[in-house]
Amino acid sequence: MAHDDAHTETDQLVFQNPVTRYPSIEPPKQDQPEPGLDADLEPKTDRGEFSYRGTGRLEGRRALITGADSGIGAAVAIAFAKEGADVALNYLPAEEEDAQWVKGVIEKAGRTAVLLPGDLTDRTVCENLADKAAEGLGGLDILVNNAGKQISQDSIEDITDEQFTDTFTVNIIAMFRITKAALKHMPAGSSIINTTSIQAYNPSPTLLDYASTKAAINNFTKGLAQQLAPKGIRVNAVAPGPFWTPLQVSDGQPKEKLPKFGKDTPLGRAGQPTELAPAYVFLASPESSYVVGETLNVNGGTPTP
Ligand code: NAD
Ligand code: MG
């Protein structure tokens, strides 16, 4: 999105038709090795560099976000910084280019970005992540568990044991390990936000492993929320519908589905990552103090349970 266009859009955001806020994209068939890069994605996404307006809702807060280099995590990192937070970003070493871009946007907003590359299939990486974030930021009071692995397969026979296990490791086991290790740093008032998916309720036949991790994340969130509420730590989840991100082109979707991605939602288009950011800001902010164990659906209008 060009710089000038984006500034115009910020002004117009005061009143916008959600159907036409962004064009209904028809992504060309494309393939990237896993993990995909925003730098190579076609068309480009809006991660809020110019379009997200901060209003000081996370002033002085310190956040760790996994999968923060691209897509939804990048949009959340940028919004948090524009709301006044310093942010530690975890991502895979192969995603350094995307991470550097996000770091630049955060620094332009006058905030600190701490880069923590590391593979979350490695237990030690998970267990040390919050320590490193707290050290780099001078504390920790927001954790966004957002990293995710999604590889579509037509048949259960095509899912290798390794794929099934890795998907569970990245999506839910790492969430357990990171959260457990983060708690010792998080004072009352802190917020934990997990990224689940509409797939938790409405599983695609091609995403057996992925969709079942997302159901597990919803359940984990609601259980942990009750456990931590008396300690003053709120746990919630965000459930995106179809958002245009690198996940979709690195085998997240069957290739033939890409041109129609998101068109079957009531809004008739895929979401742009920055359209998810306000949900995370809301759940992180002290204003949502009575919202606990909730899954906030941001999906363009598809009904959910
Ligand atoms: P994305 O590819 O931009 O982000 C996913 C991130 O996960 C990657 O950037 C990568 O850093 C991280 N990751 C994957 N494997 C990892 C590993 N082994 N170690 C460390 N990090 C690893 O795509 P996205 O769509 O922004 O995905 C973010 C989250 O949103 C995921 O949990 C995904 O399941 C969820 N989600 C996305 C959609 C959508 O339509 N895009 C819909 C519902 C839920
Ligand atoms: Mg990425």
Short mmCIF file of C-alpha atoms and ligand atoms in Angstrom, two decimals:
data_model
loop_
_atom_site.label_atom_id
_atom_site.label_comp_id
_atom_site.label_asym_id
_atom_site.label_seq_id
_atom_site.Cartn_x
_atom_site.Cartn_y
_atom_site.Cartn_z
CA MET A 1 0.00 0.00 0.00
CA ALA A 2 1.54 3.28 -1.09
CA HIS A 3 2.44 5.77 1.60
CA ASP A 4 0.16 8.54 0.35
CA ASP A 5 -2.86 6.30 -0.18
CA ALA A 6 -2.48 4.98 3.33
CA HIS A 7 -2.53 8.48 4.82
CA THR A 8 -5.74 9.23 2.99
CA GLU A 9 -7.14 6.00 4.34
CA THR A 10 -6.31 6.96 7.93
CA ASP A 11 -8.40 10.11 7.52
CA GLN A 12 -11.30 8.22 5.99
CA LEU A 13 -11.29 5.50 8.64
CA VAL A 14 -13.47 7.65 10.85
CA PHE A 15 -16.35 6.39 8.69
CA GLN A 16 -15.83 3.40 6.40
CA ASN A 17 -17.90 0.77 4.67
CA PRO A 18 -16.38 -2.58 5.78
CA VAL A 19 -17.37 -4.16 2.46
CA THR A 20 -15.26 -1.71 0.47
CA ARG A 21 -12.60 -0.70 3.00
CA TYR A 22 -10.31 -3.09 1.13
CA PRO A 23 -10.72 -4.53 -2.35
CA SER A 24 -11.86 -8.14 -2.65
CA ILE A 25 -8.52 -9.65 -3.70
CA GLU A 26 -8.03 -12.46 -6.22
CA PRO A 27 -4.60 -13.75 -5.26
CA PRO A 28 -2.78 -15.41 -8.14
CA LYS A 29 -1.85 -19.06 -7.58
CA GLN A 30 1.57 -18.93 -5.88
CA ASP A 31 3.78 -21.11 -3.79
CA GLN A 32 6.37 -20.27 -1.16
CA PRO A 33 8.41 -22.72 0.88
CA GLU A 34 7.32 -22.85 4.51
CA PRO A 35 7.47 -20.41 6.25
CA GLY A 36 6.23 -17.91 3.71
CA LEU A 37 7.40 -14.30 3.64
CA ASP A 38 5.28 -11.14 3.48
CA ALA A 39 8.15 -9.73 1.40
CA ASP A 40 7.24 -12.19 -1.41
CA LEU A 41 3.43 -12.26 -1.00
CA GLU A 42 1.21 -11.16 -3.90
CA PRO A 43 -0.85 -9.03 -3.43
CA LYS A 44 0.74 -7.22 -0.46
CA THR A 45 -1.15 -6.93 2.80
CA ASP A 46 -2.04 -4.04 5.09
CA ARG A 47 -0.31 -4.66 8.43
CA GLY A 48 -1.17 -1.19 9.69
CA GLU A 49 2.07 0.62 8.97
CA PHE A 50 0.09 3.69 7.96
CA SER A 51 -3.54 2.74 8.46
CA TYR A 52 -3.54 1.84 12.19
CA ARG A 53 -4.03 4.81 14.51
CA GLY A 54 -2.87 4.44 18.12
CA THR A 55 -4.62 6.20 20.99
CA GLY A 56 -2.27 5.39 23.89
CA ARG A 57 -4.21 2.35 25.11
CA LEU A 58 -1.08 0.26 25.90
CA GLU A 59 1.22 3.02 27.15
CA GLY A 60 4.33 1.56 28.82
CA ARG A 61 3.25 -2.06 28.33
CA ARG A 62 5.71 -4.84 27.43
CA ALA A 63 4.58 -7.55 25.03
CA LEU A 64 5.98 -10.81 23.69
CA ILE A 65 4.40 -11.93 20.39
CA THR A 66 5.20 -15.21 18.61
CA GLY A 67 5.01 -15.35 14.81
CA ALA A 68 5.39 -11.56 14.92
CA ASP A 69 7.35 -11.16 11.69
CA SER A 70 4.44 -11.43 9.29
CA GLY A 71 0.71 -11.53 8.80
CA ILE A 72 -1.45 -11.25 11.89
CA GLY A 73 1.45 -11.21 14.36
CA ALA A 74 3.11 -8.34 12.48
CA ALA A 75 -0.12 -6.34 12.48
CA VAL A 76 -0.54 -6.93 16.22
CA ALA A 77 3.09 -5.93 16.92
CA ILE A 78 2.66 -2.71 14.91
CA ALA A 79 -0.65 -1.83 16.59
CA PHE A 80 0.76 -2.52 20.06
CA ALA A 81 3.72 -0.23 19.34
CA LYS A 82 1.42 2.51 18.04
CA GLU A 83 -0.59 2.13 21.28
CA GLY A 84 2.59 2.78 23.29
CA ALA A 85 3.95 -0.72 24.02
CA ASP A 86 7.47 -2.11 23.56
CA VAL A 87 7.46 -5.45 21.78
CA ALA A 88 9.59 -8.62 21.66
CA LEU A 89 9.14 -10.54 18.42
CA ASN A 90 9.65 -14.28 18.01
CA TYR A 91 9.84 -15.84 14.53
CA LEU A 92 11.84 -18.43 12.59
CA PRO A 93 15.42 -17.48 11.62
CA ALA A 94 14.40 -17.81 7.92
CA GLU A 95 11.98 -14.89 8.45
CA GLU A 96 14.62 -12.30 9.38
CA GLU A 97 13.74 -10.07 6.40
CA ASP A 98 10.09 -9.75 7.48
CA ALA A 99 11.09 -9.28 11.13
CA GLN A 100 13.47 -6.44 10.25
CA TRP A 101 10.64 -4.67 8.42
CA VAL A 102 8.35 -4.90 11.46
CA LYS A 103 11.17 -3.72 13.73
CA GLY A 104 11.59 -0.66 11.51
CA VAL A 105 7.88 0.22 11.76
CA ILE A 106 7.92 -0.22 15.55
CA GLU A 107 10.97 2.03 15.88
CA LYS A 108 9.35 4.66 13.64
CA ALA A 109 6.50 4.66 16.15
CA GLY A 110 9.09 5.54 18.82
CA ARG A 111 8.99 2.17 20.59
CA THR A 112 11.50 -0.63 21.24
CA ALA A 113 11.54 -3.89 19.27
CA VAL A 114 13.50 -6.86 20.64
CA LEU A 115 14.17 -9.58 18.05
CA LEU A 116 14.10 -13.17 19.36
CA PRO A 117 14.42 -15.61 16.44
CA GLY A 118 13.96 -19.24 17.42
CA ASP A 119 12.21 -22.43 16.33
CA LEU A 120 9.29 -23.26 18.63
CA THR A 121 9.56 -26.98 17.92
CA ASP A 122 12.61 -26.76 20.21
CA ARG A 123 11.48 -27.09 23.83
CA THR A 124 14.40 -25.06 25.20
CA VAL A 125 13.60 -22.16 22.84
CA CYS A 126 10.04 -22.09 24.23
CA GLU A 127 11.15 -22.30 27.83
CA ASN A 128 13.69 -19.45 27.47
CA LEU A 129 11.60 -17.10 25.32
CA ALA A 130 9.83 -15.17 28.07
CA ASP A 131 13.09 -14.77 30.06
CA LYS A 132 14.73 -13.20 27.02
CA ALA A 133 11.72 -10.97 26.32
CA ALA A 134 11.55 -9.77 29.93
CA GLU A 135 15.28 -9.12 29.91
CA GLY A 136 15.12 -7.13 26.67
CA LEU A 137 11.98 -5.16 27.58
CA GLY A 138 12.58 -4.72 31.33
CA GLY A 139 9.52 -6.85 32.17
CA LEU A 140 6.59 -8.61 30.56
CA ASP A 141 2.83 -8.02 30.90
CA ILE A 142 1.35 -9.13 27.56
CA LEU A 143 1.87 -12.51 25.87
CA VAL A 144 0.40 -13.16 22.43
CA ASN A 145 0.71 -16.82 21.39
CA ASN A 146 0.25 -16.42 17.65
CA ALA A 147 2.77 -18.65 15.85
CA GLY A 148 1.05 -21.32 13.81
CA LYS A 149 1.73 -24.10 11.32
CA GLN A 150 -0.87 -24.97 8.68
CA ILE A 151 -0.23 -27.47 5.89
CA SER A 152 -3.25 -28.55 3.85
CA GLN A 153 -3.52 -32.20 2.73
CA ASP A 154 -6.34 -33.75 0.72
CA SER A 155 -6.34 -37.03 2.63
CA ILE A 156 -5.42 -38.30 6.08
CA GLU A 157 -3.18 -40.73 4.20
CA ASP A 158 -1.09 -37.79 2.98
CA ILE A 159 -0.45 -36.42 6.48
CA THR A 160 2.86 -37.75 7.73
CA ASP A 161 3.35 -38.48 11.38
CA GLU A 162 5.98 -35.76 11.39
CA GLN A 163 3.57 -33.14 9.99
CA PHE A 164 0.87 -34.05 12.49
CA THR A 165 3.31 -33.92 15.40
CA ASP A 166 4.99 -30.68 14.29
CA THR A 167 1.64 -28.94 13.83
CA PHE A 168 0.63 -29.88 17.36
CA THR A 169 4.06 -28.89 18.69
CA VAL A 170 4.03 -25.40 17.16
CA ASN A 171 0.34 -24.63 17.65
CA ILE A 172 -0.49 -25.98 21.11
CA ILE A 173 2.48 -27.61 22.87
CA ALA A 174 4.68 -24.53 22.39
CA MET A 175 1.77 -22.41 23.67
CA PHE A 176 1.76 -24.46 26.89
CA ARG A 177 5.54 -24.24 27.29
CA ILE A 178 5.82 -20.51 26.55
CA THR A 179 2.87 -19.58 28.74
CA LYS A 180 4.08 -21.66 31.68
CA ALA A 181 7.52 -20.04 31.54
CA ALA A 182 6.09 -16.52 31.04
CA LEU A 183 3.91 -16.54 34.13
CA LYS A 184 6.76 -15.91 36.55
CA HIS A 185 7.34 -12.56 34.84
CA MET A 186 3.70 -11.46 34.54
CA PRO A 187 2.19 -9.30 37.31
CA ALA A 188 -1.52 -8.95 38.07
CA GLY A 189 -3.04 -6.89 35.28
CA SER A 190 -1.22 -8.87 32.60
CA SER A 191 -2.98 -10.31 29.59
CA ILE A 192 -2.45 -13.52 27.60
CA ILE A 193 -4.02 -13.75 24.14
CA ASN A 194 -3.99 -16.93 22.05
CA THR A 195 -4.65 -17.04 18.31
CA THR A 196 -7.18 -19.74 17.52
CA SER A 197 -9.28 -19.95 14.31
CA ILE A 198 -12.73 -20.37 12.85
CA GLN A 199 -11.31 -23.82 12.03
CA ALA A 200 -11.87 -24.69 15.70
CA TYR A 201 -15.64 -24.93 15.02
CA ASN A 202 -15.82 -25.28 11.28
CA PRO A 203 -12.97 -27.59 10.23
CA SER A 204 -11.96 -27.87 6.58
CA PRO A 205 -11.54 -31.49 5.49
CA THR A 206 -8.04 -30.61 4.28
CA LEU A 207 -6.85 -29.31 7.68
CA LEU A 208 -7.34 -32.25 10.07
CA ASP A 209 -4.23 -31.63 12.15
CA TYR A 210 -4.38 -27.82 12.10
CA ALA A 211 -8.08 -27.52 12.87
CA SER A 212 -7.86 -29.88 15.81
CA THR A 213 -5.03 -27.82 17.35
CA LYS A 214 -7.27 -24.75 17.09
CA ALA A 215 -10.08 -26.51 18.96
CA ALA A 216 -7.51 -27.43 21.61
CA ILE A 217 -6.40 -23.78 21.84
CA ASN A 218 -9.98 -22.62 22.49
CA ASN A 219 -10.35 -25.19 25.24
CA PHE A 220 -6.91 -24.47 26.77
CA THR A 221 -7.76 -20.76 26.79
CA LYS A 222 -11.05 -21.22 28.62
CA GLY A 223 -9.55 -23.53 31.24
CA LEU A 224 -6.46 -21.44 31.90
CA ALA A 225 -8.56 -18.26 32.03
CA GLN A 226 -10.46 -19.62 35.04
CA GLN A 227 -7.24 -20.71 36.71
CA LEU A 228 -5.47 -17.35 36.33
CA ALA A 229 -8.40 -14.97 36.82
CA PRO A 230 -8.06 -14.92 40.63
CA LYS A 231 -4.41 -13.90 40.14
CA GLY A 232 -5.49 -10.92 38.03
CA ILE A 233 -4.16 -12.33 34.77
CA ARG A 234 -6.71 -12.44 31.95
CA VAL A 235 -6.54 -15.13 29.25
CA ASN A 236 -8.56 -14.77 26.05
CA ALA A 237 -8.40 -15.85 22.42
CA VAL A 238 -8.95 -14.32 19.01
CA ALA A 239 -10.45 -16.50 16.25
CA PRO A 240 -9.66 -15.13 12.80
CA GLY A 241 -11.59 -16.11 9.70
CA PRO A 242 -9.81 -15.94 6.32
CA PHE A 243 -6.96 -13.39 6.46
CA TRP A 244 -4.56 -12.83 3.61
CA THR A 245 -1.11 -13.78 4.99
CA PRO A 246 1.96 -15.83 3.96
CA LEU A 247 0.53 -18.86 5.80
CA GLN A 248 -1.96 -19.35 2.97
CA VAL A 249 0.63 -19.61 0.17
CA SER A 250 3.13 -21.85 1.98
CA ASP A 251 0.84 -24.89 1.58
CA GLY A 252 -1.78 -23.55 4.03
CA GLN A 253 -4.46 -23.77 1.30
CA PRO A 254 -4.89 -25.91 -1.79
CA LYS A 255 -3.49 -23.73 -4.63
CA GLU A 256 -6.73 -23.76 -6.64
CA LYS A 257 -8.56 -22.16 -3.71
CA LEU A 258 -6.30 -19.07 -3.50
CA PRO A 259 -8.10 -16.86 -6.08
CA LYS A 260 -11.39 -17.25 -4.15
CA PHE A 261 -9.84 -16.94 -0.69
CA GLY A 262 -12.28 -15.25 1.72
CA LYS A 263 -15.00 -14.56 -0.84
CA ASP A 264 -17.54 -16.83 0.86
CA THR A 265 -17.76 -14.63 3.98
CA PRO A 266 -20.78 -12.31 4.43
CA LEU A 267 -18.44 -9.33 3.78
CA GLY A 268 -17.40 -11.04 0.55
CA ARG A 269 -13.65 -10.56 0.94
CA ALA A 270 -10.63 -11.81 2.87
CA GLY A 271 -9.51 -9.80 5.88
CA GLN A 272 -6.33 -7.71 5.95
CA PRO A 273 -4.06 -8.40 8.96
CA THR A 274 -4.51 -4.92 10.45
CA GLU A 275 -8.26 -5.54 10.74
CA LEU A 276 -7.45 -8.08 13.48
CA ALA A 277 -5.22 -5.77 15.49
CA PRO A 278 -8.03 -3.93 17.37
CA ALA A 279 -9.24 -7.25 18.82
CA TYR A 280 -5.83 -7.95 20.37
CA VAL A 281 -5.48 -4.34 21.55
CA PHE A 282 -8.91 -4.57 23.20
CA LEU A 283 -8.06 -7.83 25.00
CA ALA A 284 -4.61 -6.55 26.09
CA SER A 285 -5.88 -3.21 27.33
CA PRO A 286 -6.95 -2.69 30.97
CA GLU A 287 -10.29 -1.40 29.65
CA SER A 288 -11.37 -5.02 29.00
CA SER A 289 -10.82 -5.97 32.66
CA TYR A 290 -14.05 -8.03 32.90
CA VAL A 291 -13.45 -9.98 29.67
CA VAL A 292 -11.99 -13.36 30.66
CA GLY A 293 -11.92 -16.70 28.81
CA GLU A 294 -13.58 -15.16 25.76
CA THR A 295 -12.96 -16.05 22.11
CA LEU A 296 -13.34 -12.93 20.00
CA ASN A 297 -14.31 -13.93 16.46
CA VAL A 298 -13.03 -11.65 13.71
CA ASN A 299 -14.16 -13.38 10.56
CA GLY A 300 -16.16 -11.14 8.25
CA GLY A 301 -19.51 -12.33 9.55
CA THR A 302 -19.54 -16.15 9.53
CA PRO A 303 -21.72 -17.38 12.44
CA THR A 304 -19.89 -19.13 15.28
CA PRO A 305 -21.10 -21.20 18.27
P1 NAD B 1 2.01 -16.08 9.09
O1 NAD B 1 2.67 -17.10 8.26
O2 NAD B 1 2.28 -14.67 8.78
O3 NAD B 1 2.36 -16.29 10.63
C1 NAD B 1 2.60 -17.55 11.20
C2 NAD B 1 3.92 -17.45 11.93
O4 NAD B 1 4.11 -18.63 12.70
C3 NAD B 1 5.12 -17.36 11.02
O5 NAD B 1 5.42 -16.03 10.69
C4 NAD B 1 6.21 -17.99 11.86
O6 NAD B 1 7.02 -17.00 12.45
C5 NAD B 1 5.47 -18.71 12.97
N1 NAD B 1 5.92 -20.10 13.04
C6 NAD B 1 5.54 -21.16 12.31
N2 NAD B 1 6.27 -22.24 12.65
C7 NAD B 1 7.13 -21.83 13.63
C8 NAD B 1 8.14 -22.48 14.39
N3 NAD B 1 8.43 -23.77 14.23
N4 NAD B 1 8.84 -21.73 15.28
C9 NAD B 1 8.59 -20.41 15.44
N5 NAD B 1 7.63 -19.76 14.76
C10 NAD B 1 6.91 -20.47 13.87
O7 NAD B 1 0.44 -16.38 9.04
P2 NAD B 1 -0.79 -15.78 9.89
O8 NAD B 1 -1.97 -16.13 9.08
O9 NAD B 1 -0.56 -14.40 10.31
O10 NAD B 1 -0.81 -16.74 11.16
C11 NAD B 1 -0.79 -16.26 12.49
C12 NAD B 1 -1.75 -17.07 13.33
O11 NAD B 1 -3.08 -16.84 12.89
C13 NAD B 1 -1.54 -18.58 13.27
O12 NAD B 1 -1.70 -19.13 14.56
C14 NAD B 1 -2.68 -19.03 12.40
O13 NAD B 1 -3.06 -20.35 12.67
C15 NAD B 1 -3.76 -18.06 12.79
N6 NAD B 1 -4.87 -17.94 11.84
C16 NAD B 1 -4.69 -17.42 10.61
C17 NAD B 1 -5.77 -17.32 9.75
C18 NAD B 1 -5.61 -16.75 8.38
O14 NAD B 1 -6.57 -16.82 7.61
N7 NAD B 1 -4.50 -16.20 7.99
C19 NAD B 1 -7.03 -17.74 10.17
C20 NAD B 1 -7.18 -18.26 11.44
C21 NAD B 1 -6.10 -18.34 12.29
MG MG B 2 6.22 -15.24 8.88
#
